XYZ file of C-alpha atoms in Angstrom:
381
model
C 110.853 151.995 68.565
C 108.553 151.681 65.549
C 110.310 154.958 64.045
C 109.977 156.463 60.648
C 112.752 158.209 58.985
C 112.439 161.663 59.364
C 113.664 165.295 58.878
C 111.421 168.745 59.243
C 112.187 171.259 56.961
C 109.990 174.306 57.535
C 110.161 177.304 54.863
C 113.772 178.355 55.053
C 114.619 176.713 58.374
C 115.311 173.296 59.775
C 113.352 172.027 62.899
C 114.853 169.486 65.636
C 113.095 166.030 65.076
C 111.171 163.972 67.537
C 109.567 160.600 66.329
C 109.998 161.398 62.967
C 109.595 161.442 59.097
C 110.924 163.034 56.280
C 109.345 166.202 56.464
C 109.796 168.726 53.434
C 107.402 171.636 53.771
C 108.348 174.556 51.197
C 106.149 177.598 50.383
C 105.222 177.646 46.955
C 102.930 175.432 44.732
C 102.653 171.892 45.311
C 104.441 170.171 42.605
C 105.689 167.176 44.519
C 106.009 163.464 42.882
C 104.276 160.677 44.501
C 106.954 158.204 46.172
C 106.712 154.844 44.682
C 106.958 151.779 46.919
C 110.501 150.820 48.104
C 111.492 147.514 48.778
C 113.921 146.552 51.843
C 116.201 143.673 51.724
C 118.715 141.832 53.856
C 121.801 143.576 54.766
C 125.054 142.622 53.012
C 127.413 140.079 55.036
C 130.158 142.295 54.071
C 129.208 146.158 53.066
C 131.763 147.841 50.591
C 134.062 149.941 52.854
C 134.902 153.191 51.814
C 137.104 154.236 54.719
C 138.761 151.598 57.037
C 139.103 154.297 59.831
C 138.043 153.161 63.238
C 136.724 155.700 65.409
C 140.053 156.888 67.317
C 138.432 157.641 70.489
C 136.719 154.548 70.835
C 138.140 152.521 73.804
C 138.910 148.995 73.980
C 136.113 146.324 73.864
C 134.204 146.132 76.842
C 132.229 143.014 75.795
C 133.417 139.642 74.976
C 130.598 139.140 72.233
C 131.517 138.138 68.904
C 132.254 140.941 66.572
C 129.869 140.088 63.975
C 126.517 142.010 64.186
C 123.678 140.410 65.797
C 120.349 142.038 65.427
C 118.473 142.883 68.418
C 114.799 142.276 69.425
C 112.675 144.567 67.302
C 110.307 145.171 64.497
C 111.249 143.248 61.635
C 112.359 144.430 58.453
C 109.454 144.258 55.922
C 108.503 145.338 52.130
C 106.524 148.330 53.594
C 105.756 151.353 50.854
C 106.750 154.763 51.553
C 104.476 156.596 53.951
C 104.154 160.196 53.367
C 101.624 163.008 53.553
C 100.244 165.443 51.004
C 97.555 167.940 50.406
C 95.893 167.168 53.729
C 96.217 163.361 53.226
C 97.891 160.347 54.536
C 99.197 157.913 52.101
C 100.675 154.494 53.235
C 100.735 152.314 50.039
C 97.204 151.730 48.939
C 95.826 153.321 52.093
C 94.932 156.860 51.722
C 93.166 158.853 54.521
C 92.403 162.570 54.847
C 93.649 164.383 57.740
C 92.208 167.948 57.965
C 93.902 168.768 61.257
C 96.612 171.078 59.951
C 100.087 170.749 58.435
C 101.609 167.614 58.900
C 105.213 167.991 60.267
C 105.960 164.483 61.533
C 104.632 160.906 60.754
C 104.884 157.455 62.137
C 103.236 154.320 61.667
C 101.649 152.947 64.862
C 99.829 149.547 65.125
C 97.172 149.654 62.192
C 96.827 153.391 62.244
C 99.303 156.779 62.404
C 100.870 159.022 64.839
C 100.758 162.597 63.566
C 102.331 165.725 64.519
C 101.148 169.452 63.430
C 102.684 172.257 64.517
C 101.389 173.673 67.854
C 100.992 177.058 66.270
C 102.073 179.381 63.179
C 105.292 180.670 64.780
C 106.005 177.679 66.934
C 108.019 174.663 65.397
C 109.195 173.110 68.870
C 106.409 172.003 70.192
C 103.464 169.782 68.189
C 100.041 168.564 68.505
C 100.083 165.042 68.611
C 97.224 162.833 66.740
C 96.336 159.124 66.092
C 93.909 158.027 63.651
C 93.265 155.264 61.448
C 91.323 154.479 58.231
C 87.902 154.063 59.895
C 88.521 156.465 62.953
C 89.077 160.280 63.131
C 92.087 161.827 64.292
C 92.211 162.217 68.311
C 94.561 164.753 69.693
C 96.662 163.380 72.460
C 98.516 166.278 73.820
C 100.911 169.005 72.726
C 104.243 167.717 73.030
C 108.060 168.497 72.463
C 109.043 165.132 72.010
C 107.503 161.432 71.516
C 108.204 157.530 70.734
C 106.533 154.599 69.648
C 107.187 151.415 71.238
C 108.283 148.768 69.020
C 104.850 147.017 68.690
C 103.267 150.266 67.814
C 100.689 149.755 70.816
C 101.883 152.749 72.855
C 103.387 155.917 72.704
C 105.513 158.081 75.013
C 105.622 161.787 74.749
C 106.562 164.722 76.928
C 103.259 166.525 77.618
C 104.683 170.230 77.903
C 101.573 171.920 79.283
C 101.310 169.076 81.707
C 104.924 168.957 82.814
C 104.588 165.338 82.651
C 106.263 162.252 80.609
C 102.787 159.961 79.506
C 101.979 156.761 77.974
C 99.164 156.310 76.084
C 97.669 153.140 74.804
C 96.769 152.711 71.153
C 94.100 152.231 69.798
C 92.171 153.677 72.845
C 94.308 156.769 73.331
C 93.797 156.193 77.127
C 96.855 157.503 79.588
C 98.185 154.364 81.144
C 101.219 156.049 82.934
C 102.317 159.398 84.078
C 105.893 160.422 84.931
C 105.727 164.041 87.178
C 109.027 165.808 86.145
C 109.035 168.343 89.334
C 109.532 171.066 87.192
C 112.819 169.792 85.234
C 112.000 169.802 81.336
C 112.192 166.601 79.591
C 114.651 166.448 76.580
C 113.675 163.167 75.131
C 111.793 160.175 76.336
C 112.435 156.434 74.652
C 111.106 153.170 74.922
C 113.823 150.384 76.181
C 111.666 147.211 75.807
C 108.635 147.853 78.340
C 110.320 150.640 80.450
C 110.672 154.102 79.237
C 114.276 155.986 79.411
C 114.226 159.548 80.033
C 116.662 162.143 79.286
C 115.889 165.056 81.996
C 117.516 168.423 82.208
C 117.790 169.333 85.909
C 119.673 172.322 85.879
C 123.246 171.240 86.731
C 123.190 168.224 84.510
C 121.295 165.995 82.542
C 119.895 162.710 84.278
C 119.209 159.592 82.527
C 115.904 158.104 84.320
C 114.531 154.557 83.848
C 110.768 154.485 84.457
C 108.065 151.775 84.733
C 104.942 153.334 83.506
C 103.001 150.236 85.210
C 104.471 150.522 88.578
C 105.382 154.025 88.446
C 108.800 153.300 89.566
C 111.645 155.269 88.644
C 115.320 155.683 89.299
C 118.228 157.351 88.093
C 120.705 155.307 86.380
C 123.520 157.546 85.043
C 124.255 160.815 83.506
C 121.868 161.559 80.601
C 122.742 162.577 77.165
C 121.636 165.553 74.910
C 119.802 164.146 71.789
C 119.004 161.121 73.328
C 118.374 157.968 70.838
C 117.466 154.518 71.483
C 117.811 151.733 69.024
C 114.598 149.948 67.651
C 114.495 147.183 70.244
C 115.815 149.501 73.100
C 119.328 147.578 73.634
C 121.382 150.347 72.945
C 121.236 154.552 73.240
C 123.285 156.994 71.889
C 123.574 160.669 72.392
C 125.716 163.762 72.677
C 128.475 164.092 75.443
C 131.132 166.311 76.181
C 134.831 165.017 75.944
C 135.330 164.697 79.655
C 131.798 162.794 79.789
C 129.564 165.639 80.630
C 126.497 166.577 78.602
C 125.779 169.894 77.172
C 129.484 170.503 75.795
C 129.674 172.930 72.747
C 131.621 170.381 71.133
C 130.026 167.245 71.868
C 131.286 163.461 71.383
C 129.400 160.443 69.975
C 128.689 157.884 73.084
C 126.956 154.787 72.645
C 125.864 152.748 75.859
C 123.861 149.525 76.342
C 120.849 149.345 78.347
C 119.427 146.955 80.811
C 118.305 144.966 78.178
C 121.778 143.890 77.545
C 123.378 140.949 79.455
C 127.042 142.418 78.861
C 127.549 145.914 79.423
C 128.741 147.879 76.137
C 130.254 151.440 76.242
C 132.205 153.345 73.777
C 132.773 156.966 72.537
C 134.171 158.621 69.585
C 134.925 162.450 69.120
C 135.851 161.896 65.539
C 132.031 161.769 64.676
C 128.902 163.139 66.434
C 125.223 162.600 66.000
C 122.992 164.541 63.651
C 119.950 166.429 63.983
C 117.645 163.602 63.774
C 116.455 160.811 66.133
C 116.734 157.836 63.967
C 120.103 157.196 64.155
C 119.934 153.379 64.394
C 119.585 150.851 61.609
C 116.208 148.938 61.751
C 117.954 146.062 63.451
C 119.892 147.956 65.650
C 123.479 146.927 64.501
C 124.799 150.278 62.528
C 124.821 153.929 63.495
C 124.812 156.932 61.416
C 126.884 159.935 62.352
C 128.400 162.989 60.711
C 132.081 164.012 61.007
C 132.578 166.042 64.339
C 133.876 169.157 62.292
C 130.525 169.309 60.057
C 129.301 172.678 60.085
C 127.497 175.053 57.430
C 124.327 174.361 55.588
C 124.667 170.506 55.684
C 127.148 167.501 56.421
C 129.255 166.330 53.473
C 129.617 162.870 54.637
C 127.641 160.247 56.600
C 129.845 157.574 58.720
C 127.932 154.386 59.447
C 129.450 152.657 62.178
C 129.354 149.343 63.895
C 126.879 149.806 66.751
C 126.935 146.196 67.754
C 128.954 144.328 70.433
C 132.036 144.166 68.137
C 134.728 146.495 67.049
C 132.883 149.575 66.294
C 134.530 150.011 62.991
C 133.590 152.522 60.481
C 131.467 150.363 57.974
C 131.177 152.847 55.295
C 131.148 156.511 54.178
C 128.525 157.993 51.966
C 129.419 161.245 50.398
C 126.486 163.825 50.355
C 125.343 165.395 47.009
C 125.593 169.451 47.224
C 122.990 171.026 49.524
C 122.203 168.073 51.400
C 120.865 168.604 54.753
C 120.391 165.222 56.373
C 120.152 161.518 56.244
C 117.908 159.009 57.672
C 117.784 155.161 57.557
C 115.448 153.325 54.635
C 116.399 149.968 55.720
C 119.639 148.133 57.022
C 121.904 149.133 54.151
C 120.280 151.963 52.524
C 119.872 155.647 53.404
C 117.246 158.461 52.591
C 119.480 161.586 51.982
C 117.501 164.961 51.696
C 118.214 168.255 50.809
C 117.256 171.282 48.693
C 117.720 172.569 45.173
C 118.576 176.021 46.652
C 120.109 177.397 49.770
C 116.749 179.421 49.857
C 114.457 176.206 50.524
C 111.309 178.254 50.158
C 111.795 178.913 46.366
C 114.321 176.254 45.517
C 112.319 173.354 46.467
C 112.999 169.950 48.142
C 114.609 166.516 47.064
C 114.622 162.946 48.650
C 117.002 160.294 47.266
C 117.291 156.519 48.332
C 121.069 155.552 48.552
C 122.849 152.578 49.220
C 126.048 152.412 51.534
C 128.285 152.707 48.123
C 126.879 156.007 47.412
C 124.614 155.050 44.672
C 121.342 156.966 44.573
C 118.063 156.955 43.153
C 115.570 159.957 43.355
C 112.579 159.276 45.356
C 110.396 162.356 45.649
C 110.654 166.214 44.958
C 108.276 168.967 46.154
C 107.660 172.941 45.861
C 104.713 172.439 48.326
C 103.991 170.559 51.651
C 105.126 167.128 51.326
C 106.110 164.633 54.342
C 107.706 161.957 53.479
C 108.459 158.740 55.874
C 109.768 155.015 55.837
C 108.499 152.506 58.302
C 111.418 151.107 60.310
């Protein structure tokens, strides 16, 4: 998944994420600063541990692999500049492209262009119009979608077309539909690429099924009980989501569950009820070996801290905890050992303005951008 780090903040409310960016949208005059390019670097061999707690609900190891984290297949880490949208334009390093199709809510790099999501209506921040454009080609609308995910190469995107009631795969840059999965009336919560295939979290009413679908052949099969808030690692080797303490999805007090996909030779599965997934889908680090989570008892305006958990085949230890500044709303990965924390200057985000900071796992943060207008900031992963 060639995801970007993301959150959507609309006026005074927070909207769920799919396919993502950091999107700070606040009513008022636009005084946002222009983010400077950010360099990524190789993760530290031994990140500083601010907590030595191992998730207590994690079972014993289910794999004989070495505890050391081994990067999964996926996009290589690069020195990419920040990607953001402001004032009707998309900025990606030295590339600036006009986007006149509406207020940008989500943004992701895809091949030599960008996938852009705008609200489907003024009142609706649950579904989005999904567009694709490049420097030289105008924006082309794909569909009205509720969730979407580019593949690791940025050559395809899978999304749930809410009007057709189907999961579709589009080829980029042609924007032609190359695969269709009919949901038979059961809404899709999330589609996500696992290698070539697409894993689909589908609500069938009595439970959430996890479906593996080959968009070329059309073959599909149920591979297990699905997860609320399904998210796949960049190379598709792992998935995570929210399940109840007894394993059923949809529980009011969900636990964090990680499981390997068919791409892994040795099956990996563990669960912890001390931590849970946050509202953003970009929970895995770019190399797929770390997972960002929040304490299970987090509530209120935003989490007070973020836990970084070893998501490899190893011991699933808590690698670090990052304390959050006041009025932090969430966090996303900047690279394998840096986070973007985002928040508000005031509980009334419509008047207080937004901030974004880049933080290491030791809690040292550097301001990246502020805005009192429409500012959508992302980082290519």
